[in-house]
CSV table of C-alpha atoms and ligand atoms in Angstrom, one decimal:
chain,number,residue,atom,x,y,z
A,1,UNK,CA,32.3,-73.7,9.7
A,2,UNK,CA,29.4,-76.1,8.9
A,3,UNK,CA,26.9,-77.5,10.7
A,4,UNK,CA,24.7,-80.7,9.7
A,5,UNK,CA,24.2,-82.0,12.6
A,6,UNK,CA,20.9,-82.1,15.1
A,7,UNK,CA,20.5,-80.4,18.5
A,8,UNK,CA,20.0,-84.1,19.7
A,9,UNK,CA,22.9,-85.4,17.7
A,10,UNK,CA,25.3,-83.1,19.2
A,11,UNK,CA,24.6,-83.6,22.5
A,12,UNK,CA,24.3,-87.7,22.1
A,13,UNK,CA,28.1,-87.5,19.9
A,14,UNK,CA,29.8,-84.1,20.3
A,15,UNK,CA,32.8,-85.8,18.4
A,16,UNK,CA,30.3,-86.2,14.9
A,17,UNK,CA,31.7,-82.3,14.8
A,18,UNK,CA,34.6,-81.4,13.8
A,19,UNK,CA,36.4,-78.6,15.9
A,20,UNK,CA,33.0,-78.9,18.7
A,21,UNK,CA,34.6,-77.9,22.2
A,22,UNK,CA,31.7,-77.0,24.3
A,23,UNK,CA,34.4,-75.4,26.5
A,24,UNK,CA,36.1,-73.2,24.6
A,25,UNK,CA,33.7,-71.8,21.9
A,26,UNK,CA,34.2,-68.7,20.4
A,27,UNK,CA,31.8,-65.8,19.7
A,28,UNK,CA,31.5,-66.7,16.2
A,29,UNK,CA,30.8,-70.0,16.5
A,30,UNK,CA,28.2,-69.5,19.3
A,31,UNK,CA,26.7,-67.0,17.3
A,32,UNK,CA,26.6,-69.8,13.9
A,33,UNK,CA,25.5,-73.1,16.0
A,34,UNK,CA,22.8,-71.1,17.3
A,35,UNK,CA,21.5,-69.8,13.7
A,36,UNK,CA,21.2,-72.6,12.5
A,37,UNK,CA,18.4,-74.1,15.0
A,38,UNK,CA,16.1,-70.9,14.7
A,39,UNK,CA,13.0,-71.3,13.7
A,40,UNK,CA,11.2,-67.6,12.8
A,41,UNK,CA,7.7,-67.9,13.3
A,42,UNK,CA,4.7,-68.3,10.5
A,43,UNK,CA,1.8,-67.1,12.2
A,44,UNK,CA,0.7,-64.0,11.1
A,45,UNK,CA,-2.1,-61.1,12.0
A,46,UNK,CA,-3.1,-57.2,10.6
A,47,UNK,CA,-2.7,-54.5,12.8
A,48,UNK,CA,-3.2,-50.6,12.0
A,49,UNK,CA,-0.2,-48.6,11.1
A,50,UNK,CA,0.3,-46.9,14.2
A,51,UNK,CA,0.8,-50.2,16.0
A,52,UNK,CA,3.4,-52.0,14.0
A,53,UNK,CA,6.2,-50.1,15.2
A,54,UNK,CA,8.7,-52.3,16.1
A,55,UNK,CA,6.9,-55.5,13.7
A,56,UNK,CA,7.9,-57.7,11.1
A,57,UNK,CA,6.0,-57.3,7.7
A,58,UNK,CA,4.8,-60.6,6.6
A,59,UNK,CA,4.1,-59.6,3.1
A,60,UNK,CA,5.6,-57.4,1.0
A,61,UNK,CA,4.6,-53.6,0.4
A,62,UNK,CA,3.5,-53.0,-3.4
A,63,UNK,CA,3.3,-48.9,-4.6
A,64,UNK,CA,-0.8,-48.7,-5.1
A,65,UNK,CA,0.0,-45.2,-6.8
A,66,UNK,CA,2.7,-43.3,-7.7
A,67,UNK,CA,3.9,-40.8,-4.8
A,68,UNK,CA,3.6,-37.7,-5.2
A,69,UNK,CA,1.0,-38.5,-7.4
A,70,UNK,CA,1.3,-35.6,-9.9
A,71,UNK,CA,4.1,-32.6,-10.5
A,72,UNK,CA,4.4,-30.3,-7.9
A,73,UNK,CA,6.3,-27.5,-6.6
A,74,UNK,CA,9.3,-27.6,-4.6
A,75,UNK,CA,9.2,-24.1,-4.1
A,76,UNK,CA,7.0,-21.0,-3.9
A,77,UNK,CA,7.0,-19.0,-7.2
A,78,UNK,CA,5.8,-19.3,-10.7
A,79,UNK,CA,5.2,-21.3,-13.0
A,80,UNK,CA,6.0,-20.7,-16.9
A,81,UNK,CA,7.0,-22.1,-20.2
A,82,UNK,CA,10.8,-22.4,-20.3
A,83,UNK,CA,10.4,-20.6,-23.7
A,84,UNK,CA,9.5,-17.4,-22.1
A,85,UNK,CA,12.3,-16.9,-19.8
A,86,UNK,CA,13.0,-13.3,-20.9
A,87,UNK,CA,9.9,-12.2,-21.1
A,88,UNK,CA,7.3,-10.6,-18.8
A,89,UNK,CA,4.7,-12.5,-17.9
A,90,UNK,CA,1.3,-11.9,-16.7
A,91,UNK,CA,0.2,-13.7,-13.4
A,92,UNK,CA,-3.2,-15.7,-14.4
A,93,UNK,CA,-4.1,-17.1,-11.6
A,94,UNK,CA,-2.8,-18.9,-8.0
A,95,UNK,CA,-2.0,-22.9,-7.5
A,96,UNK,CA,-2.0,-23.5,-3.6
A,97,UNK,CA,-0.7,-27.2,-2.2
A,98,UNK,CA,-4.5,-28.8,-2.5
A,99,UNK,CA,-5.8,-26.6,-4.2
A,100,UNK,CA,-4.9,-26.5,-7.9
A,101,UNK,CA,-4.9,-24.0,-10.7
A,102,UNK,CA,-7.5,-25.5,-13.6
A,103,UNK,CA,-6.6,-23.2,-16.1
A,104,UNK,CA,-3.7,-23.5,-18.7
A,105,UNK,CA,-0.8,-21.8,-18.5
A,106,UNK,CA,0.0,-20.1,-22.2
A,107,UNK,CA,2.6,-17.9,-23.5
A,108,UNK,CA,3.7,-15.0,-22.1
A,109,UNK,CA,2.1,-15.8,-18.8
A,110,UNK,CA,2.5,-17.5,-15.3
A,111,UNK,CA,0.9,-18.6,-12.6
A,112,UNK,CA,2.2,-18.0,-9.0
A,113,UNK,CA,2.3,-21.4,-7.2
A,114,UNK,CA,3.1,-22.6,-4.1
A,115,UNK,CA,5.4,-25.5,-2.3
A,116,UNK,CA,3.8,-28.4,-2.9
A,117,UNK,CA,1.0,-27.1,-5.2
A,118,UNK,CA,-0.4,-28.8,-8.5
A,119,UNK,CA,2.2,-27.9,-11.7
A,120,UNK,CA,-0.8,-26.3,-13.9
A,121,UNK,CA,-1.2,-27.5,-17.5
A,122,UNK,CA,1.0,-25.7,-19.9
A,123,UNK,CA,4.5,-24.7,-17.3
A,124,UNK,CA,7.2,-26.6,-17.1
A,125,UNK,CA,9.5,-24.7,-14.9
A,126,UNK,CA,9.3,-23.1,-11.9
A,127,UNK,CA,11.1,-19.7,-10.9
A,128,UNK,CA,12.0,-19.1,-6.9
A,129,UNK,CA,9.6,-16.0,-5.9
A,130,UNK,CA,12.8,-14.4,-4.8
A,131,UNK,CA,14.5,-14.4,-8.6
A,132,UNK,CA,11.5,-12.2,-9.9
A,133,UNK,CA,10.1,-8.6,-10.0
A,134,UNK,CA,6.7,-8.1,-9.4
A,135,UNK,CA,4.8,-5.5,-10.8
A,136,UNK,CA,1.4,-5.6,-10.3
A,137,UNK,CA,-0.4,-8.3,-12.3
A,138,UNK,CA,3.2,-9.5,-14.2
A,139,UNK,CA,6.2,-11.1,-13.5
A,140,UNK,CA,10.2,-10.1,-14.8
A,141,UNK,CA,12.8,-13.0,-14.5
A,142,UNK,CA,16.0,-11.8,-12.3
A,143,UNK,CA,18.0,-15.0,-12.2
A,144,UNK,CA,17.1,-17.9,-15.0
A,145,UNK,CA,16.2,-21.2,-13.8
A,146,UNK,CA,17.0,-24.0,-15.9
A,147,UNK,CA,14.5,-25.9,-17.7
A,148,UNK,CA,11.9,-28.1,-15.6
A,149,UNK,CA,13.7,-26.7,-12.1
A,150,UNK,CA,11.9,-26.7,-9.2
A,151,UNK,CA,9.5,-29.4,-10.4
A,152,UNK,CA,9.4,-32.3,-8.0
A,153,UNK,CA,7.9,-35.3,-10.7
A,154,UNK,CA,5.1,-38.1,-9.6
A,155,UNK,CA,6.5,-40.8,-8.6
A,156,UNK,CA,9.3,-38.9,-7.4
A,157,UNK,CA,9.3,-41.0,-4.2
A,158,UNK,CA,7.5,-44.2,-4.9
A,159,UNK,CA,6.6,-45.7,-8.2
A,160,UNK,CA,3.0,-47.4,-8.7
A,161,UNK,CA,3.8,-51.4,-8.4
A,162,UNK,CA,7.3,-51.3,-6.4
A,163,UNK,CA,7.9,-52.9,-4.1
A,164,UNK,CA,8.6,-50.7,-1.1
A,165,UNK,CA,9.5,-53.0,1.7
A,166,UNK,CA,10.1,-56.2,1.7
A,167,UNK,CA,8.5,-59.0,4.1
A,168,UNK,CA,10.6,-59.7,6.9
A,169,UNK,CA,11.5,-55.6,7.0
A,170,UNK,CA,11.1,-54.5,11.4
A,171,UNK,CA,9.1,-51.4,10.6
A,172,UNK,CA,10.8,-48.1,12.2
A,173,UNK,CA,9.0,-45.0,12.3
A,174,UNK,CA,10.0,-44.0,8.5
A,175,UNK,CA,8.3,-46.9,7.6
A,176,UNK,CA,5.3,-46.2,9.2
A,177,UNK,CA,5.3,-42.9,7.6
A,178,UNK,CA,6.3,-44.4,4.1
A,179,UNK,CA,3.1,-46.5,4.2
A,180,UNK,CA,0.6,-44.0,5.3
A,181,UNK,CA,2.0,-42.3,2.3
A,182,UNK,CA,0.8,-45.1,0.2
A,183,UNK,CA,-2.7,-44.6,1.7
A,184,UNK,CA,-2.3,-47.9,3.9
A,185,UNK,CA,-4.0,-48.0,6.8
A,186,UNK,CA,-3.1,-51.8,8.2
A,187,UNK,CA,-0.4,-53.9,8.0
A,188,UNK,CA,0.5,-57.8,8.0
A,189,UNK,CA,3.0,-58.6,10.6
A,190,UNK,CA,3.9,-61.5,12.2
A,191,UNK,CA,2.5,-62.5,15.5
A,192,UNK,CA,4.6,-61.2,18.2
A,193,UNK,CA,7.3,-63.5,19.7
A,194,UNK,CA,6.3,-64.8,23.1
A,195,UNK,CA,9.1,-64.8,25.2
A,196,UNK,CA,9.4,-66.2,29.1
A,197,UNK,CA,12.1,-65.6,31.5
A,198,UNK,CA,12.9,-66.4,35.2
A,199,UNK,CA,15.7,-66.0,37.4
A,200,UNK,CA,16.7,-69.2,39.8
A,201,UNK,CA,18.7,-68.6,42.7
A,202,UNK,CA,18.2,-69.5,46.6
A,203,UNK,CA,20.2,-66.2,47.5
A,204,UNK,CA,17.3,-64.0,45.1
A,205,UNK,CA,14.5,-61.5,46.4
A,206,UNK,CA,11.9,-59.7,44.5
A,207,UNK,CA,12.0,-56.1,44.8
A,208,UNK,CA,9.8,-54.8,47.7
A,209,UNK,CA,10.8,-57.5,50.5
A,210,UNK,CA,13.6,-56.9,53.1
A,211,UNK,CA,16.6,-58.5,52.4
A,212,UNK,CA,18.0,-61.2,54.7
A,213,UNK,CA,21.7,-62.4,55.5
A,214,UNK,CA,23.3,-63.7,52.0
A,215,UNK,CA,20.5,-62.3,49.7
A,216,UNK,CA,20.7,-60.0,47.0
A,217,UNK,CA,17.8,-58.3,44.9
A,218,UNK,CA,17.3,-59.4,41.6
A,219,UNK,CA,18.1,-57.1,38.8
A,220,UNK,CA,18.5,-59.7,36.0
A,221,UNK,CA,14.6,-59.7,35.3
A,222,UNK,CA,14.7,-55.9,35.0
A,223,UNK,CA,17.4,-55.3,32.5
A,224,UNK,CA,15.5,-58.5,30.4
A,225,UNK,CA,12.6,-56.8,30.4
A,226,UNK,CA,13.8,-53.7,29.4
A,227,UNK,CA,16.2,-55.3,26.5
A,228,UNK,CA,12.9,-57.4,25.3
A,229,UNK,CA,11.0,-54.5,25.7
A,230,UNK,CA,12.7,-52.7,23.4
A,231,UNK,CA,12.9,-55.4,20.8
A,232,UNK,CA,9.0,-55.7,20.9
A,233,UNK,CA,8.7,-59.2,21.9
A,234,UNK,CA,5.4,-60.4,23.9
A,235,UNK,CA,7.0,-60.7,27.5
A,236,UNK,CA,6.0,-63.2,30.5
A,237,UNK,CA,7.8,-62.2,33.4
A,238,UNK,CA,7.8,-65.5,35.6
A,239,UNK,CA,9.7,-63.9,38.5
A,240,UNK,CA,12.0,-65.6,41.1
A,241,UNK,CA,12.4,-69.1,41.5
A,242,UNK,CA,14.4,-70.8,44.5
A,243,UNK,CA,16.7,-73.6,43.6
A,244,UNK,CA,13.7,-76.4,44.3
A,245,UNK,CA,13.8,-78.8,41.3
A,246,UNK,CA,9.8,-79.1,41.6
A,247,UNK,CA,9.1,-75.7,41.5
A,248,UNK,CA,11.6,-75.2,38.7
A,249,UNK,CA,10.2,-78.1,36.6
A,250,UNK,CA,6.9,-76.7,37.2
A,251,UNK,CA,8.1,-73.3,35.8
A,252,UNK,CA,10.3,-74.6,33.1
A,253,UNK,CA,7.5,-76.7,31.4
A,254,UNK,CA,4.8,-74.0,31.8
A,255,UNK,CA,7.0,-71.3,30.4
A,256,UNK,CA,7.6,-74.3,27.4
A,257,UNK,CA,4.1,-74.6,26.7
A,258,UNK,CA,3.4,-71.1,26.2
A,259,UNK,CA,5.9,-69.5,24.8
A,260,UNK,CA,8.4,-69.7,21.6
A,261,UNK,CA,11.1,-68.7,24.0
A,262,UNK,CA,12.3,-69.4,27.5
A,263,UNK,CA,15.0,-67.3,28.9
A,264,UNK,CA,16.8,-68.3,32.5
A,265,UNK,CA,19.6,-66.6,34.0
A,266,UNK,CA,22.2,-68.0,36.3
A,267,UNK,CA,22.7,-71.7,37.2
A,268,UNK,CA,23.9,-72.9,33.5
A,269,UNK,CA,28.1,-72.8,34.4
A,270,UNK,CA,29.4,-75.9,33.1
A,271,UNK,CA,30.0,-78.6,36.1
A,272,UNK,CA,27.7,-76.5,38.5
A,273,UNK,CA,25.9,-78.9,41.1
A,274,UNK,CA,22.3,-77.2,40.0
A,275,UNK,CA,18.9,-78.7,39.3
A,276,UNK,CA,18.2,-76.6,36.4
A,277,UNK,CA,21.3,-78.4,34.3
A,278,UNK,CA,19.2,-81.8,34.9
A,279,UNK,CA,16.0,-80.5,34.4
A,280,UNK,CA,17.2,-78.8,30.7
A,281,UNK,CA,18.7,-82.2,30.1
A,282,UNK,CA,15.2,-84.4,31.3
A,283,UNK,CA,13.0,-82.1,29.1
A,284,UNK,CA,14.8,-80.4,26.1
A,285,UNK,CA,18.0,-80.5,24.2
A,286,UNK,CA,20.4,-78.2,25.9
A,287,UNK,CA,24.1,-77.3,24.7
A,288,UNK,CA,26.3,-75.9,27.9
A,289,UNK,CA,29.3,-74.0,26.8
A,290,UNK,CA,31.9,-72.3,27.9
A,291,UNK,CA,32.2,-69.2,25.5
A,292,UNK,CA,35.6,-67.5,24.8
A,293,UNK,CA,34.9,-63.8,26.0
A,294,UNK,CA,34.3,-61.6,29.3
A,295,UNK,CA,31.9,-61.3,30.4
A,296,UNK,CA,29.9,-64.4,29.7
A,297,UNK,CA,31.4,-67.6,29.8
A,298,UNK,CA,28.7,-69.6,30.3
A,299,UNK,CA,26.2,-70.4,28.0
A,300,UNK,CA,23.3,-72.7,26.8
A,301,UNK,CA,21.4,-73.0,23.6
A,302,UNK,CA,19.0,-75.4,23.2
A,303,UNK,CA,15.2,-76.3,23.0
A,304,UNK,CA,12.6,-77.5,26.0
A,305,UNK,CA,9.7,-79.6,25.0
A,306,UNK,CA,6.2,-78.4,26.7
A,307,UNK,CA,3.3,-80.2,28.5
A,308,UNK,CA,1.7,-79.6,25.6
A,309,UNK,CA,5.0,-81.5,23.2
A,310,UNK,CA,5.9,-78.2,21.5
A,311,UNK,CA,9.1,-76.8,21.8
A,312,UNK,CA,10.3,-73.7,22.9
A,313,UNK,CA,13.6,-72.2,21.9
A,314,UNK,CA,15.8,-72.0,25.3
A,315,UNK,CA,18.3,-69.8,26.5
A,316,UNK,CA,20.3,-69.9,29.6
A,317,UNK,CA,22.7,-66.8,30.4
A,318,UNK,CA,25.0,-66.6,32.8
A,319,UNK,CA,23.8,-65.1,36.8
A,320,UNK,CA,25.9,-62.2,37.0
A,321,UNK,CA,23.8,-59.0,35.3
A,322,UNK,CA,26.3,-58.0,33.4
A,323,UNK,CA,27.1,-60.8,31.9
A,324,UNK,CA,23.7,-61.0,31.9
A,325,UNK,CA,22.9,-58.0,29.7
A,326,UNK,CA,26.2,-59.0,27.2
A,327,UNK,CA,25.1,-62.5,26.4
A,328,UNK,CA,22.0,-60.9,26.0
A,329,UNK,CA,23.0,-58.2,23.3
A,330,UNK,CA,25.6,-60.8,21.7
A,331,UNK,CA,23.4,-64.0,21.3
A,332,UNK,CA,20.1,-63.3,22.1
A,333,UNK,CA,19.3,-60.0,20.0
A,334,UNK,CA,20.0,-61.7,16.8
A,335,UNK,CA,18.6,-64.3,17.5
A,336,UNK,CA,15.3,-63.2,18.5
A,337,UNK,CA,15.0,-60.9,15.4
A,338,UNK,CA,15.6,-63.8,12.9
A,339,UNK,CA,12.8,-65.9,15.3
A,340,UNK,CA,10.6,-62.6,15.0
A,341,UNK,CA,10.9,-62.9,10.9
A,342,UNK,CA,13.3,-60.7,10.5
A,343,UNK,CA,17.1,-60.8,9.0
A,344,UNK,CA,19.4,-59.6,12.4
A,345,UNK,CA,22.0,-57.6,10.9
A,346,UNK,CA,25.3,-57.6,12.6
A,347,UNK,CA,25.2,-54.6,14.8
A,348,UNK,CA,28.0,-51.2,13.3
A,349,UNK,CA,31.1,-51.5,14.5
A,350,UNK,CA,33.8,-48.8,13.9
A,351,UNK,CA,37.0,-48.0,14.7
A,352,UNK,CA,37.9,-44.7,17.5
A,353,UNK,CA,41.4,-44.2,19.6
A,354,UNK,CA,40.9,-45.2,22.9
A,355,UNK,CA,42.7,-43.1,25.3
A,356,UNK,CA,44.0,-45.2,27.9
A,357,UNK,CA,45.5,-48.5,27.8
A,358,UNK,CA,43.8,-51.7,28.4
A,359,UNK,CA,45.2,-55.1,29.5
A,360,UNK,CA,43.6,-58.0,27.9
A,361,UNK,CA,44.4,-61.7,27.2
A,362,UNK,CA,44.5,-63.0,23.8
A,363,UNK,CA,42.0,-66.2,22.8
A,364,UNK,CA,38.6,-64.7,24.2
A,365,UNK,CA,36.7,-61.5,22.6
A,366,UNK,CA,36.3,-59.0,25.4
A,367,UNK,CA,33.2,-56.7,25.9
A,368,UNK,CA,34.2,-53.8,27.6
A,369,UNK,CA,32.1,-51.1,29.3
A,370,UNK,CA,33.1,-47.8,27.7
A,371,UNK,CA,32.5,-43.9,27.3
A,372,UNK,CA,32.0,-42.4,23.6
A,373,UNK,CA,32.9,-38.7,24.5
A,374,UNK,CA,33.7,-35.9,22.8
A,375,UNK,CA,37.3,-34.4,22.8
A,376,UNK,CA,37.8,-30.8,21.3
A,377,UNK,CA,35.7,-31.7,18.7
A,378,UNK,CA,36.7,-35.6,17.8
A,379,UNK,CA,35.1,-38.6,19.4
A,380,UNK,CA,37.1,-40.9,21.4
A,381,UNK,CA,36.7,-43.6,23.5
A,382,UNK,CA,37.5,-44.6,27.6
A,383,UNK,CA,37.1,-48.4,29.3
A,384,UNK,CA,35.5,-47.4,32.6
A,385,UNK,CA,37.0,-48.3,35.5
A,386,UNK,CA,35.5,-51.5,36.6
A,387,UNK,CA,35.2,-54.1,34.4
A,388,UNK,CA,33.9,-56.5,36.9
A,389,UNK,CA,31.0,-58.9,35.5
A,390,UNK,CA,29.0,-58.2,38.2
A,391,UNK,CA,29.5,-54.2,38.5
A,392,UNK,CA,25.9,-53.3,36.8
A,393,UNK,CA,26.7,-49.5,37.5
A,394,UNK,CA,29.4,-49.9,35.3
A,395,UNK,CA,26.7,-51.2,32.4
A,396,UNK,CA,24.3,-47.9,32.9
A,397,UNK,CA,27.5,-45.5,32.8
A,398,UNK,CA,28.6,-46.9,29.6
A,399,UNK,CA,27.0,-45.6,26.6
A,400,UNK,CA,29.4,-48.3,24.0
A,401,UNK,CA,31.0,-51.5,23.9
A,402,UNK,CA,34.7,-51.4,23.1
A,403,UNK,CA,35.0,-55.1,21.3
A,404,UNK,CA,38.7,-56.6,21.8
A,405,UNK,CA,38.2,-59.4,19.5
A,406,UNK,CA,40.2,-63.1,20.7
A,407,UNK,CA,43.6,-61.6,18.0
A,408,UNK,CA,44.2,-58.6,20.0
A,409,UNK,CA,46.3,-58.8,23.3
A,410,UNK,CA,47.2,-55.2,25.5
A,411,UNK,CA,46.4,-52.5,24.1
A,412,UNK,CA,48.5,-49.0,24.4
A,413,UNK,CA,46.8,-45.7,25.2
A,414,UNK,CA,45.9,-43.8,21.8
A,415,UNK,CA,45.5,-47.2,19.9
A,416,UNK,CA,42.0,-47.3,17.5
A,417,UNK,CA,39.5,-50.2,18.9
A,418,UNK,CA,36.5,-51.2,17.3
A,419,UNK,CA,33.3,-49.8,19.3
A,420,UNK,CA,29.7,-50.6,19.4
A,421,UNK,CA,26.7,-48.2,20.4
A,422,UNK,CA,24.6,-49.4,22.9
A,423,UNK,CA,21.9,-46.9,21.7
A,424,UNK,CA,20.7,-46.1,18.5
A,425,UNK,CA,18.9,-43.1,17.5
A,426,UNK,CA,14.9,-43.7,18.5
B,501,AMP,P1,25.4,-68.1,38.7
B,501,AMP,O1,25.5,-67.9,37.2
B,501,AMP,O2,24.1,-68.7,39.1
B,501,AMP,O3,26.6,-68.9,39.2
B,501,AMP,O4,25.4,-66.6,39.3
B,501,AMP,C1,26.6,-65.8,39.2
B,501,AMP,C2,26.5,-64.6,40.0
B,501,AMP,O5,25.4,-63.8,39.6
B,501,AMP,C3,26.2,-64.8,41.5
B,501,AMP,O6,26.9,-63.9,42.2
B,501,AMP,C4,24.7,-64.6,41.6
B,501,AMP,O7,24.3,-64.2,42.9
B,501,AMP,C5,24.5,-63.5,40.6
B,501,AMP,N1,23.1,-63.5,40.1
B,501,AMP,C6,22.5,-64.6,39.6
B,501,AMP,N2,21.2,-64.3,39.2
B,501,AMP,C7,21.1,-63.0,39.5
B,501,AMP,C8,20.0,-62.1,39.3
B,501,AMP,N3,18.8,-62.5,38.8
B,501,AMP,N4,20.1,-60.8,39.7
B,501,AMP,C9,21.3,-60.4,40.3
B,501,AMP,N5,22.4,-61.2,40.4
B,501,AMP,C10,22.3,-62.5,40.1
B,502,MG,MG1,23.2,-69.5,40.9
């Protein structure tokens, strides 16, 4: 598929795209009309190490030096000239890690060295301390080691002037362990990506207040905030807003202003009597969709113009949470990476028999809740039993996604699916 067109074009002329049905998109497509409009932010700002976990390097990362930075140990023994291997030689002296030997290391003699410590002038191999005799002041060779062994060369890791990382690289804690390496103390990252949401609803109450006849408590905002948490994102929780179209306007174009992305959830269904439909359409360029896939039909992608006449990306995911927290992990994940500076790659996906059978429709992707669990040592996979979009329990049981892409139709028990991890390792 390509895509020329403008936000504004689309929405003035669906029909200047070919194959455009706002009401039966698929994931794909979604996920490609959306790419296309994203605009990662510039502005930039250097923070110490220790605080860019989680950031987007703006530059890249050159070597200053090679790492290590001389030969070293990779063992504790001696050091010799390969030439001498069946001799006996007399220990000269001591290398520790930091604290080097100075001396040279001649024939017939060795120096005892440990992990990590300076290869002294003169050896180029290093024997294990376990493969030797010791008598006194002189070593005998049990076992041979080959020549250079044991010596871990500079620039073993890192060589001076490579490039290390790349800009646009989210830093995870190897990284920040790679460039203290290099001596580096700060960092230049990208500005983190303000990000507003609210939930709209007449029937929603805040935690804390008593809930009357008809209400429920909101859980959308919590689950957002703990998915944008995650991601790193500078977060503006706008809380609860009743279906009033002045006090959502108000909020709308504040949250615009301020932020490079405004997130809503509920209200956006496609031919739902709702004030925030009109209000996307009077201040942005909004696409409403129906998407292909359960949970999470309904959709919409667009951008909302500010007080101030900037726009902010816009997002509106669908009311029920886990819905919600799909949408979320399908659309909004990616797309906030690539907004942060970053190049979202597609999450792993892999193939594992699922043990029981599942019913399922062909021509819409389904996201079901699932268990990963062990099985006499082989990992398989289970739907949990309720699949309904608003069932959140079912959401904090699950530990994967099994992905039943818009092809595949019922599946049998002991058939493989394709599975993604809702965690990764920290
Ligand atoms: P909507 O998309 O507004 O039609 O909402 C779909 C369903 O999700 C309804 O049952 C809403 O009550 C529920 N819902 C909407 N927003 C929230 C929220 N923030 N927290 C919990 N449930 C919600
Ligand atoms: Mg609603």
């Amino acid at each position: 598929m390509t895509i020329l067109a403008s936000l504004s074009q689309i929405i003035s002329d669906p029909s200047c795209m070919e194959d455009y049905d706002p009401n039966a998109m698929s994931v794909q497509d979604a996920r490609l009309y959306i790419r296309q409009f994203l605009s990662p932010i510039t502005a930039t700002e250097t923070v110490p190490v220790m605080q860019s976990l989680g950031r987007v390097l703006a530059v890249d990362i050159t070597s200053p030096s090679n790492v290590p930075n001389h030969h070293n140990s990779a063992m504790d023994g001696y050091a010799f000239k390969f030439f001498d291997v069946n001799k006996v030689l007399s220990i000269v002296g001591t290398a520790f890690a930091g604290k080097p030997f100075t001396g040279e290391v001649n024939a017939q003699e060795c120096v005892k060295i440990m992990t990590g410590g300076v290869i002294p002038a003169g050896a180029d191999t290093v024997v294990m301390q376990e493969r030797v005799d010791i008598n006194e002041k002189s070593i005998r060779i049990n076992i041979a080691p080959k020549l250079g062994e044991n010596i871990r060369p500079a620039g073993d890791d890192l060589k001076i002037g490579q490039v290390v990382l790349n800009k646009g690289h989210l830093l995870r804690p190897a990284d920040l362990g790679l460039v203290a390496s290099l001596g580096l103390a700060d960092l230049t990252v990208y500005k983190p990506l303000k990000v507003a949401f609210f939930s709209t609803g007449d029937e929603l109450i805040s935690v804390g207040k008593p809930l009357k006849e008809g209400q429920i408590y909101d859980s959308n905002r919590y689950t957002l905030f703990g998915m944008l948490s995650r991601l790193g994102v500078a977060i503006s929780d706008l809380g609860v807003v009743p279906d009033n179209p002045d006090l959502l306007e108000a909020t709308l174009l504040n949250a615009a202003s301020e932020n490079d992305v405004v997130m809503t959830t509920g209200g956006v269904s496609v031919g739902e009597a709702d004030y925030m439909k009109m209000l996307l359409t009077k201040h942005g360029q909004v696409l409403f969709w129906k998407i292909n896939m359960k949970p999470g039909r309904p959709l919409a992608y667009g951008k909302i113009q500010g007080r101030n006449g900037q726009f902010a990306h816009y997002f509106g995911l669908p009311g029920n949470p886990v819905a919600t927290m799909v949408s979320f992990y399908q659309f909004v994940r990616e797309a906030l990476i690539t907004l942060m500076g970053s190049a979202a790659k597609p999450l792993p996906m892999f193939k594992v028999e699922c043990t029981e059978a599942i019913k399922k429709a062909t021509g819409r992707t389904e996201f079901q809740r699932a268990l990963l669990y062990e099985d006499a040592g082989i990992w398989k996979v289970k739907p949990l039993p309720n699949q309904s979009s608003g069932v959140l329990s079912s959401m904090s049981a699950a530990n994967c996604f099994i992905v039943l892409d818009d092809t595949v139709g019922n599946c049998a028990s002991n058939t493989m699916v394709s599975v993604q991890l809702l965690e990764g390792i920290i």
